Amino acid sequence: MRMYRQMTLIRRFEDRSNRAYREGKVGGYLHVYSGQEAVAVGFINQLKQQDQVVGHYRDHAYVLALGSDPNKVMAELYGKATGLCHGKGGSMHLYDKPNRFLGGYGIIGGMIGIATGVAFAAKYRREDSVTLCFFGDGSMNAGMLHECFNMAGLWDLPVVFIVENNKYAMGTPLELHSAETNLAKRASVYGFPSIQVDGMDPFKVWDAAGSVIEYVRERKSPYFVEALTYRFAGHGAADITDPGSYRTKEELEEWKQRDPILTLGRELVANGIATQAELDEIDREAQSIVSEAAKFAEESPEPAPEALFADVLAS
Ligand SMILES: Cc1ncc(C[n+]2csc(CCOP(=O)(O)OP(=O)(O)O)c2C)c(N)n1
């Protein structure tokens, strides 16, 4: 039920943030996670308090699953002073240290370097923590991935690398950017195990996440997960013509039949864990939380001009 609640909140949050972007209320760029919810929620809910997460720019889901305040997340998208990063990060660059989110990163492959460093620090300090690193299939051929996979394998770092293979890097299909399309195979040459999981099935993700994270925690060594998933929206909210230009309506409809929220809801009802009326109520609650978040963001002040010079570090 907790997963269902979180996935519904994320979906409603994304609907609302996409709308706010199109209304011109959100600046910069914005990418929604709709369709991929089972991946973030399944893995994050298997973490312990001491673990941390690093992600890519499609990052609203990670902070919401980790427990960040939706008001602050929405205010960050609006660039307001009350946002998670005081309005300076925006949609792609969320950061919430108290909730163990060490950043969403816009540079393809960049998040892999950060996560590897975080895992190295945890090992160096002899901490019992696991780092999750989420990235898209567009990162698979970045030099950073190969350097970091090598270091993680060589030094046995406690990190779970998770590629969210949603079939496209922006509009480029996987088979046009990767010589080997079975991405899970890539870890073997760096000396650590991998698994391919159906990222549209919340039960399969949950089970895989549990055993992978336990393995990494016990052995203090890396694991690579390829989650096969799909994004229902286009690459980014600014791309009005996307997704029509590179994928068919039929393909999109086929994947929507496997919507992870519908799958989980159906199973909850079939097994007598929830009634449809209870699921509808969860959806109404999620809608009211995101409406409240949008109101909070709209009514919040802009950052003061002097804030430009705060939090600027030089070394
Ligand atoms: C180093 C670098 N090169 C190019 C880009 C431009 N860019 C933004 S998103 C993207 C594709 C990412 O695809 P994927 O990782 O599959 O994620 P998806 O958007 O499909 O979830 C590219 C090439 C970038 N952000 N960073």
Coordinates of C-alpha atoms and ligand atoms in Angstrom, one line a residue, residues 57-58 106-108 136-139 166 168-170 231 235, ligand 1:
Y57 CA 17.6 15.0 -14.1
R58 CA 14.2 13.1 -14.1
G106 CA 21.8 17.0 -15.9
I107 CA 25.1 15.9 -17.3
I108 CA 24.7 12.4 -18.9
G136 CA 19.1 6.6 -18.2
D137 CA 20.2 4.4 -21.1
G138 CA 21.7 7.5 -22.7
S139 CA 24.5 7.3 -20.0
N166 CA 13.2 3.4 -21.3
Y168 CA 15.1 6.0 -25.9
A169 CA 17.9 8.5 -25.2
M170 CA 15.8 11.7 -25.9
R231 CA 8.2 6.9 -20.1
H235 CA 11.6 13.5 -23.2
Ligands
LIG1 C1 27.3 15.1 -21.4 C2 25.9 15.4 -22.0 N1 25.7 15.3 -23.3 C3 24.5 15.6 -23.9 C4 23.5 16.0 -23.1 C5 22.1 16.3 -23.7 N2 21.1 15.3 -23.3 C6 20.2 15.6 -22.4 S1 19.2 14.3 -22.1 C7 20.0 13.3 -23.2 C8 19.6 11.9 -23.5 C9 19.4 11.1 -22.2 O1 18.7 9.9 -22.5 P1 18.5 8.9 -21.3 O2 19.6 8.8 -20.4 O3 18.1 7.6 -22.0 O4 17.3 9.4 -20.4 P2 15.8 9.7 -20.7 O5 15.6 11.2 -21.0 O6 15.3 8.8 -21.9 O7 15.1 9.3 -19.5 C10 21.0 14.0 -23.8 C11 22.0 13.4 -24.8 C12 23.7 16.0 -21.7 N3 22.7 16.4 -20.8 N4 24.9 15.7 -21.1

